[in-house]
Tab-separated table of N, CA, C and O in Angstrom:
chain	number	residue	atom	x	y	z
A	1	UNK	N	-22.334	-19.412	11.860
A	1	UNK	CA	-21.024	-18.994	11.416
A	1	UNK	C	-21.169	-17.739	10.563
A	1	UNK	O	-22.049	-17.730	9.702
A	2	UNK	N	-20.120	-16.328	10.785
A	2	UNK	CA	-20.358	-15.273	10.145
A	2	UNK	C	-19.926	-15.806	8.451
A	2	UNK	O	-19.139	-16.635	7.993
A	3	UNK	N	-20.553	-15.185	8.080
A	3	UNK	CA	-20.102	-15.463	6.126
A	3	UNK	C	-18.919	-14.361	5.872
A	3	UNK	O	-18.969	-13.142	6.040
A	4	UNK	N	-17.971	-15.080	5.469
A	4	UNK	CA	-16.866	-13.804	4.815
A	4	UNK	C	-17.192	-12.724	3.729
A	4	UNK	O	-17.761	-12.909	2.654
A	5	UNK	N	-16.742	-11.644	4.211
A	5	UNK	CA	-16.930	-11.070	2.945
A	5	UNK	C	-15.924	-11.043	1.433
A	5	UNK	O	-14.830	-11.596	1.314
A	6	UNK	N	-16.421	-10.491	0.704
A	6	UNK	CA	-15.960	-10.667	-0.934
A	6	UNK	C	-14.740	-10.258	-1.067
A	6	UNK	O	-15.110	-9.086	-0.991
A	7	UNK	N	-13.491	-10.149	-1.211
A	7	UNK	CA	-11.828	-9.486	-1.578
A	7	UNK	C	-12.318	-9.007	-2.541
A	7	UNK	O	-13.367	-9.284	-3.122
A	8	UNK	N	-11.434	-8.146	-2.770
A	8	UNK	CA	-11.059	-7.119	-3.872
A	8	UNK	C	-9.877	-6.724	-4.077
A	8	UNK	O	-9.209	-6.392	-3.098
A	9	UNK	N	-9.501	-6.679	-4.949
A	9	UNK	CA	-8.667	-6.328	-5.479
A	9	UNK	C	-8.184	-4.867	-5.447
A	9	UNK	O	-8.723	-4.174	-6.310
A	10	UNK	N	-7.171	-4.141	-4.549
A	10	UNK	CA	-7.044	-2.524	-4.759
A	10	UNK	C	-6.526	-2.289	-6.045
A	10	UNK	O	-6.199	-3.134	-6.879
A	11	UNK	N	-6.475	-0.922	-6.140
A	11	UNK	CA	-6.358	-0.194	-7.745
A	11	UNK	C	-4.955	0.396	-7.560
A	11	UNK	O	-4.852	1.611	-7.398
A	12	UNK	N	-3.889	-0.375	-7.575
A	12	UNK	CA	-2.657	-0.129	-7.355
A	12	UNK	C	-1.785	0.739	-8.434
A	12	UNK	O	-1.514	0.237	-9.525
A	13	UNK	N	-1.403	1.912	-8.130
A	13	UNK	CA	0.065	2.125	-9.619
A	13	UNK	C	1.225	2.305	-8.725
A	13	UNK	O	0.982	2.801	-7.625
A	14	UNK	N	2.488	1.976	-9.015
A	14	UNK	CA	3.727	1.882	-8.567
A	14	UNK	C	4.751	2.295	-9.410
A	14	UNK	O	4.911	1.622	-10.428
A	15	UNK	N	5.440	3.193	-9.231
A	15	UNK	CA	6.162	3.850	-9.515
A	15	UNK	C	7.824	3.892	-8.785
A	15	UNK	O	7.834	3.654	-7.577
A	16	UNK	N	9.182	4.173	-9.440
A	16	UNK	CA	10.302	4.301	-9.267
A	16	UNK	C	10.361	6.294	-9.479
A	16	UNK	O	10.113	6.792	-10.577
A	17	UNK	N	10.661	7.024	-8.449
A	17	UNK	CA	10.627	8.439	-9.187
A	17	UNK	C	11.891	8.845	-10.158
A	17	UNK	O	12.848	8.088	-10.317
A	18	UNK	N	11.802	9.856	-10.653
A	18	UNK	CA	13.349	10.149	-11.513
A	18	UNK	C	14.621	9.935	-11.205
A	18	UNK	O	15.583	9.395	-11.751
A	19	UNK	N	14.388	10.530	-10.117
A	19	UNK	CA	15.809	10.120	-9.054
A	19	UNK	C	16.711	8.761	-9.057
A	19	UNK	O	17.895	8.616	-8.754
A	20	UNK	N	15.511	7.592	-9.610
A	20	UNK	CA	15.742	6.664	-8.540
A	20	UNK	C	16.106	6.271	-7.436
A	20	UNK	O	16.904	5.338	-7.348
A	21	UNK	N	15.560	6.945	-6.262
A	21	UNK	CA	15.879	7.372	-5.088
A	21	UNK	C	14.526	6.615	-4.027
A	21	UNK	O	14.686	6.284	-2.852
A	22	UNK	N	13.466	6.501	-4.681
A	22	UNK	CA	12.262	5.956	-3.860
A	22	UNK	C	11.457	4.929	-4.879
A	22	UNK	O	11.718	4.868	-6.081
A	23	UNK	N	10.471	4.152	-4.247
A	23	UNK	CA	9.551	3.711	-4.550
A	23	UNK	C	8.196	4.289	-4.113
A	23	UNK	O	8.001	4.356	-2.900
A	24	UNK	N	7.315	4.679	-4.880
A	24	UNK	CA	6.478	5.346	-4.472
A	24	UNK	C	4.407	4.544	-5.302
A	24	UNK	O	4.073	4.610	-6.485
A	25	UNK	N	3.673	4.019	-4.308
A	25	UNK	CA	2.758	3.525	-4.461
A	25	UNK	C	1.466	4.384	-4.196
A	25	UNK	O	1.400	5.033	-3.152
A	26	UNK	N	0.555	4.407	-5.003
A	26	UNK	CA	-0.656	5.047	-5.158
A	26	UNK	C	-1.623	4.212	-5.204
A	26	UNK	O	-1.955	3.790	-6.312
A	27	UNK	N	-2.378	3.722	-3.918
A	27	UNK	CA	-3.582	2.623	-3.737
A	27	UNK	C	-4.790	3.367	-3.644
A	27	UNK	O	-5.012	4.253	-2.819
A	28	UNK	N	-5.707	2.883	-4.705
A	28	UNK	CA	-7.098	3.497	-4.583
A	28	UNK	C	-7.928	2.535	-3.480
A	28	UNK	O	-8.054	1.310	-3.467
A	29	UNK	N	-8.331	3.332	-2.762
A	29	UNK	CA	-9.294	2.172	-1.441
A	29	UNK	C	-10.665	3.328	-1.232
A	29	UNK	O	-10.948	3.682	-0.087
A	30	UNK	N	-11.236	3.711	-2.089
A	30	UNK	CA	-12.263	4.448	-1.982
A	30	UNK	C	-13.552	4.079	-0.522
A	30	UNK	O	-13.996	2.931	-0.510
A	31	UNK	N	-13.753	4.472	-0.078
A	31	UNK	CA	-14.628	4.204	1.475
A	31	UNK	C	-14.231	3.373	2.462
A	31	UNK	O	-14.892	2.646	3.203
A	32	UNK	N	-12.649	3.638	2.353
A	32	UNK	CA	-12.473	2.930	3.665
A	32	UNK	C	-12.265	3.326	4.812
A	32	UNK	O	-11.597	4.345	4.629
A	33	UNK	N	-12.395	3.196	5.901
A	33	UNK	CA	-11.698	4.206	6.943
A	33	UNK	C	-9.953	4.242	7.304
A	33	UNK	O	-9.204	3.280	7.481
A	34	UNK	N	-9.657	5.624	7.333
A	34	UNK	CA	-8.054	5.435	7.771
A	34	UNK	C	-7.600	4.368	8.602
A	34	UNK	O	-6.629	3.646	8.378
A	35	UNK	N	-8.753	4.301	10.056
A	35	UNK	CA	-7.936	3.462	10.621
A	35	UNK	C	-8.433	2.403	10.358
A	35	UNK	O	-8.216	1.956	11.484
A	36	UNK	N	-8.971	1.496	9.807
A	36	UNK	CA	-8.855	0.170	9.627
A	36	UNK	C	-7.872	-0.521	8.030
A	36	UNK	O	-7.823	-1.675	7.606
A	37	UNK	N	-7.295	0.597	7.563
A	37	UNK	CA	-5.886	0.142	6.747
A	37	UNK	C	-5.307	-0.542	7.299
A	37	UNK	O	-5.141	0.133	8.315
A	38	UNK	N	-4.593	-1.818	7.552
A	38	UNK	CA	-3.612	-2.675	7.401
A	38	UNK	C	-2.575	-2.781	6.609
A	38	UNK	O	-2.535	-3.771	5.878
A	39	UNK	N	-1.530	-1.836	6.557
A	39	UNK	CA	-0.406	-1.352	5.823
A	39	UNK	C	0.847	-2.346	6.315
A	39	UNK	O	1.108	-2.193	7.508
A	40	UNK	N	1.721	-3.392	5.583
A	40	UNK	CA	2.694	-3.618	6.239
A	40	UNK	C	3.658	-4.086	5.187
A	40	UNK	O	3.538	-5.016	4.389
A	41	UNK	N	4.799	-3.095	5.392
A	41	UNK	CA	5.997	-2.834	4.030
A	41	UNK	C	6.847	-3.655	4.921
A	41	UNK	O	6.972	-3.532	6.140
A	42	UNK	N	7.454	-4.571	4.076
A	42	UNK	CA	8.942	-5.332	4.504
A	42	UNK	C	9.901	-4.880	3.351
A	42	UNK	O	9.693	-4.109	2.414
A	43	UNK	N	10.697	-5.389	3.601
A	43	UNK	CA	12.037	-4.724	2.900
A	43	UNK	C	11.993	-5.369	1.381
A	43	UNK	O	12.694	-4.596	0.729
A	44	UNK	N	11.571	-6.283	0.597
A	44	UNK	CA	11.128	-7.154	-0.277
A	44	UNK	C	9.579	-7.029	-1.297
A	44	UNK	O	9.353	-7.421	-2.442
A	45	UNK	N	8.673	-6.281	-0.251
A	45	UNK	CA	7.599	-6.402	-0.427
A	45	UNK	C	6.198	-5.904	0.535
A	45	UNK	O	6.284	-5.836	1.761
A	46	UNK	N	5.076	-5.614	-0.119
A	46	UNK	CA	4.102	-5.425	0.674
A	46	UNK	C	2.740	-6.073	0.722
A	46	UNK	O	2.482	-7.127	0.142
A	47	UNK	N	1.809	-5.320	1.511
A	47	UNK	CA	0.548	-6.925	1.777
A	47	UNK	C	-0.413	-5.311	2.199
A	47	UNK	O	0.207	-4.399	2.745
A	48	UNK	N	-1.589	-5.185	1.940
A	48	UNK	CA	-2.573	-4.691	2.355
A	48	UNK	C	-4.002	-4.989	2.625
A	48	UNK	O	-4.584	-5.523	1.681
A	49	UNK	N	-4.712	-4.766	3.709
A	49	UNK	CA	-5.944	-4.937	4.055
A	49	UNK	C	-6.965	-3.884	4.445
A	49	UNK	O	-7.089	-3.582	5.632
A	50	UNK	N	-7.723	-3.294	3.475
A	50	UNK	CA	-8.777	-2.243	3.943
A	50	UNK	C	-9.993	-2.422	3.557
A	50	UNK	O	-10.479	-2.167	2.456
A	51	UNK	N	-10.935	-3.272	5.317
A	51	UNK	CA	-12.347	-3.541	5.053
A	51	UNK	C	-12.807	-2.097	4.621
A	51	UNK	O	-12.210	-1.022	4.664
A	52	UNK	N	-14.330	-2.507	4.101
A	52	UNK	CA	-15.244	-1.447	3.660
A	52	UNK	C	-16.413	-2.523	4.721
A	52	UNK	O	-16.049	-3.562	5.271
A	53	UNK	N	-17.671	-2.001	4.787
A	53	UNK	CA	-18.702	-2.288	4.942
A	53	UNK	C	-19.577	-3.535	4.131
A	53	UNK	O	-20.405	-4.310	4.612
A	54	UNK	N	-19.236	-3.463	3.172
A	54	UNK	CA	-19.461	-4.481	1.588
A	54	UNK	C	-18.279	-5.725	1.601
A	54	UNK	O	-18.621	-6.888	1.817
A	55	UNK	N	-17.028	-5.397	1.376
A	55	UNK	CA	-16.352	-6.045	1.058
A	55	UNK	C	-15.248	-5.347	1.756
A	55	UNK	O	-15.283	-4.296	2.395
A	56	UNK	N	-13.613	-6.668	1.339
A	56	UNK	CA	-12.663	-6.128	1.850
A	56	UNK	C	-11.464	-5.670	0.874
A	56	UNK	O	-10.971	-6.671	0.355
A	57	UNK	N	-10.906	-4.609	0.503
A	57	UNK	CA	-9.604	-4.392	-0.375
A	57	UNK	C	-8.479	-5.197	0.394
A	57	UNK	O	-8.325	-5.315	1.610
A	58	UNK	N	-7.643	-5.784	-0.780
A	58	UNK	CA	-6.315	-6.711	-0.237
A	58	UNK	C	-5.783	-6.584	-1.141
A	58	UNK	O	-6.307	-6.653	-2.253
A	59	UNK	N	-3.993	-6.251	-0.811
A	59	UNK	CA	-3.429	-6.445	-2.318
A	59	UNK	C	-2.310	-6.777	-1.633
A	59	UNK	O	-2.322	-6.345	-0.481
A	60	UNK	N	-0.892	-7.684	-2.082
A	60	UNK	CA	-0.057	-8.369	-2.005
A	60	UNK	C	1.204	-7.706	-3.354
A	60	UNK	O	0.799	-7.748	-4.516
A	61	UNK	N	2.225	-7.306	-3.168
A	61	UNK	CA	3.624	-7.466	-4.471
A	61	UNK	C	4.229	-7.297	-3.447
A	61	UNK	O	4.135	-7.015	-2.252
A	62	UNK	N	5.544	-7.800	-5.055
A	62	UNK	CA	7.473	-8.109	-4.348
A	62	UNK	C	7.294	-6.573	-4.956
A	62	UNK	O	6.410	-6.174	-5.714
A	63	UNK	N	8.532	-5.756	-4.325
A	63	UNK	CA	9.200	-4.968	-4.947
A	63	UNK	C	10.355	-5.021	-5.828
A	63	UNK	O	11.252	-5.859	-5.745
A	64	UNK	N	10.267	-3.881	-6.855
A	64	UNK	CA	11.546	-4.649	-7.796
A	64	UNK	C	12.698	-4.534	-7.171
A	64	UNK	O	13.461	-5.413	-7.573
A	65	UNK	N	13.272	-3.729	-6.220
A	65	UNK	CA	13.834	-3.784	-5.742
A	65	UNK	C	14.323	-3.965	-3.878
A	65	UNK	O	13.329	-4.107	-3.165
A	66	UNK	N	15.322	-3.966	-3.316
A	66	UNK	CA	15.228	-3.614	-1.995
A	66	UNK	C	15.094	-2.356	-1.961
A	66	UNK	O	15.533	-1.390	-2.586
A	67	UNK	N	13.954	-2.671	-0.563
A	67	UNK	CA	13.906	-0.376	0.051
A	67	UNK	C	13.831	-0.725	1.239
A	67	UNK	O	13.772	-1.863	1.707
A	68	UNK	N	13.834	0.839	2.038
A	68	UNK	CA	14.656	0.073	3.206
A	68	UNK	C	12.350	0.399	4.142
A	68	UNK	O	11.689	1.432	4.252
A	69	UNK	N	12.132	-0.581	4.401
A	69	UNK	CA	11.001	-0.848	5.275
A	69	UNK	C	11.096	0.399	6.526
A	69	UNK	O	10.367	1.357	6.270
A	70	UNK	N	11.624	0.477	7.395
A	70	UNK	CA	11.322	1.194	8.430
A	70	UNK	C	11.470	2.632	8.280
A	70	UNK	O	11.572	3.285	9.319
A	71	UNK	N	11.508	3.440	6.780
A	71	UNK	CA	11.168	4.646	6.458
A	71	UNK	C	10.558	4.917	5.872
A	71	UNK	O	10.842	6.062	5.522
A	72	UNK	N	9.350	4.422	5.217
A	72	UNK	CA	8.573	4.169	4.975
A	72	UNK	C	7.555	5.107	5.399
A	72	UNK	O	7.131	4.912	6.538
A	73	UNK	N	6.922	6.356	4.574
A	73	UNK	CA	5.591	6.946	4.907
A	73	UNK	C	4.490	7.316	4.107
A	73	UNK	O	4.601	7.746	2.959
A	74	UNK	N	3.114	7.103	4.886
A	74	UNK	CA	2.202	7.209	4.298
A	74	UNK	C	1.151	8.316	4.902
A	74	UNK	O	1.323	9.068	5.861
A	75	UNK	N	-0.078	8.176	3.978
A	75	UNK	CA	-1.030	9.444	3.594
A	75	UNK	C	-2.003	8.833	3.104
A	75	UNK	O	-1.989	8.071	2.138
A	76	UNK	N	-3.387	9.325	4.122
A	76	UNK	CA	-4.301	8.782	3.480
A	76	UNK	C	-5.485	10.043	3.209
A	76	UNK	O	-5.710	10.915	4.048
A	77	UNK	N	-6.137	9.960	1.963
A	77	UNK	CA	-7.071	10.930	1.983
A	77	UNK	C	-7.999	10.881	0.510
A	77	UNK	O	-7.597	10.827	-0.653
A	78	UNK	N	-9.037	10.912	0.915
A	78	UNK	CA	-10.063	10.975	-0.082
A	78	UNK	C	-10.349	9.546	-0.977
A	78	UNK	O	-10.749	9.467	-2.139
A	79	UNK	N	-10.035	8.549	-0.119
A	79	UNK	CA	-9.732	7.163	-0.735
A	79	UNK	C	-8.463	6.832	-1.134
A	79	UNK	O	-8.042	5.689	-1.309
A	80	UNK	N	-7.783	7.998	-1.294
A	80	UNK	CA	-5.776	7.239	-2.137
A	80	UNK	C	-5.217	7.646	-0.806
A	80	UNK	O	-5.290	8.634	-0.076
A	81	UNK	N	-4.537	6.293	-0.792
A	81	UNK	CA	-3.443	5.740	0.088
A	81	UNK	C	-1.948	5.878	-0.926
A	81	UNK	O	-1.540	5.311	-1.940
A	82	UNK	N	-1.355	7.134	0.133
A	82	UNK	CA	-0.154	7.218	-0.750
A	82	UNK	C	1.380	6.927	-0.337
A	82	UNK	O	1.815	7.856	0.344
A	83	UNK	N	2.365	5.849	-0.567
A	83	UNK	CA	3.016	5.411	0.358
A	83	UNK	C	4.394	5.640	-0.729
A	83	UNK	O	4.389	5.434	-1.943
A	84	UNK	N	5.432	6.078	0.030
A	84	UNK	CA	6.873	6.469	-0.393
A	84	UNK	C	7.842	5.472	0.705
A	84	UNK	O	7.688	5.289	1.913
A	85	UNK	N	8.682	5.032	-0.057
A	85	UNK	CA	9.494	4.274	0.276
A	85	UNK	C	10.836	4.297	-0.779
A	85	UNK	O	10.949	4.124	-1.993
A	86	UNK	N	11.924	4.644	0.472
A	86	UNK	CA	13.143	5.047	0.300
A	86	UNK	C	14.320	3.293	0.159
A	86	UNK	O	14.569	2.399	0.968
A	87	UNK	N	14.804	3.594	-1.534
A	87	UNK	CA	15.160	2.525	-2.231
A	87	UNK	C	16.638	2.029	-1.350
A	87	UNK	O	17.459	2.946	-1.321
A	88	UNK	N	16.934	1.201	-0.891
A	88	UNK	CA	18.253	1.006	-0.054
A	88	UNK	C	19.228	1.115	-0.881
A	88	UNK	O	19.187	0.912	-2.095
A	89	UNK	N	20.315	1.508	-0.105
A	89	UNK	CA	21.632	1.716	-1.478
A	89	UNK	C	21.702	0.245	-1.919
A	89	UNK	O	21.052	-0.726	-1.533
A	90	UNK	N	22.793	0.374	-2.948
A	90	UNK	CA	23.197	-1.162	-3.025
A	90	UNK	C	24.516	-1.247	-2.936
A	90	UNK	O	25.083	-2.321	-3.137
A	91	UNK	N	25.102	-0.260	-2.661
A	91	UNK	CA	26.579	-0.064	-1.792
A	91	UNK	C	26.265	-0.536	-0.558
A	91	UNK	O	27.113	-0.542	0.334
């Protein structure tokens, strides 16, 4: 049987910008490859998965608020994963 590897914890900051217009997240995942990110924003909340070779980064939050999921974009480079997400009205 393969042995799992170790979780980790990503190095998350989250932010509301001035506007209050977005939610905007800054994940440190230092050596991972772009494509094996597992990025998946719901309208409530998000969940991430980025193996390394060693171990795997995972991180899980609610958002404080609703945003709307399917506009949602990201950027990856030099280890920071940078993801903007547009806050739904509440009209």
């Amino acid at each position: 049987m393969a042995e799992d590897k170790l979780k980790m914890a990503a190095d998350v900051c989250s932010y509301v910008d001035e506007g209050e217009q977005q939610i905007h997240l800054e994940i440190c995942v230092p050596e991972v490859k772009k494509q094996g990110i597992s990025l998946k924003i719901r309208d409530d909340s998000y969940s991430l998965f980025a193996p390394r070779d060693d171990f795997d980064y995972v991180s899980a939050a609610a958002f404080c608020c609703p945003v709307n999921s399917k506009k949602a974009k990201a950027s990856y480079k030099d280890g920071m994963l940078k993801v903007t997400v547009p806050l739904k009205d509440p009209m």
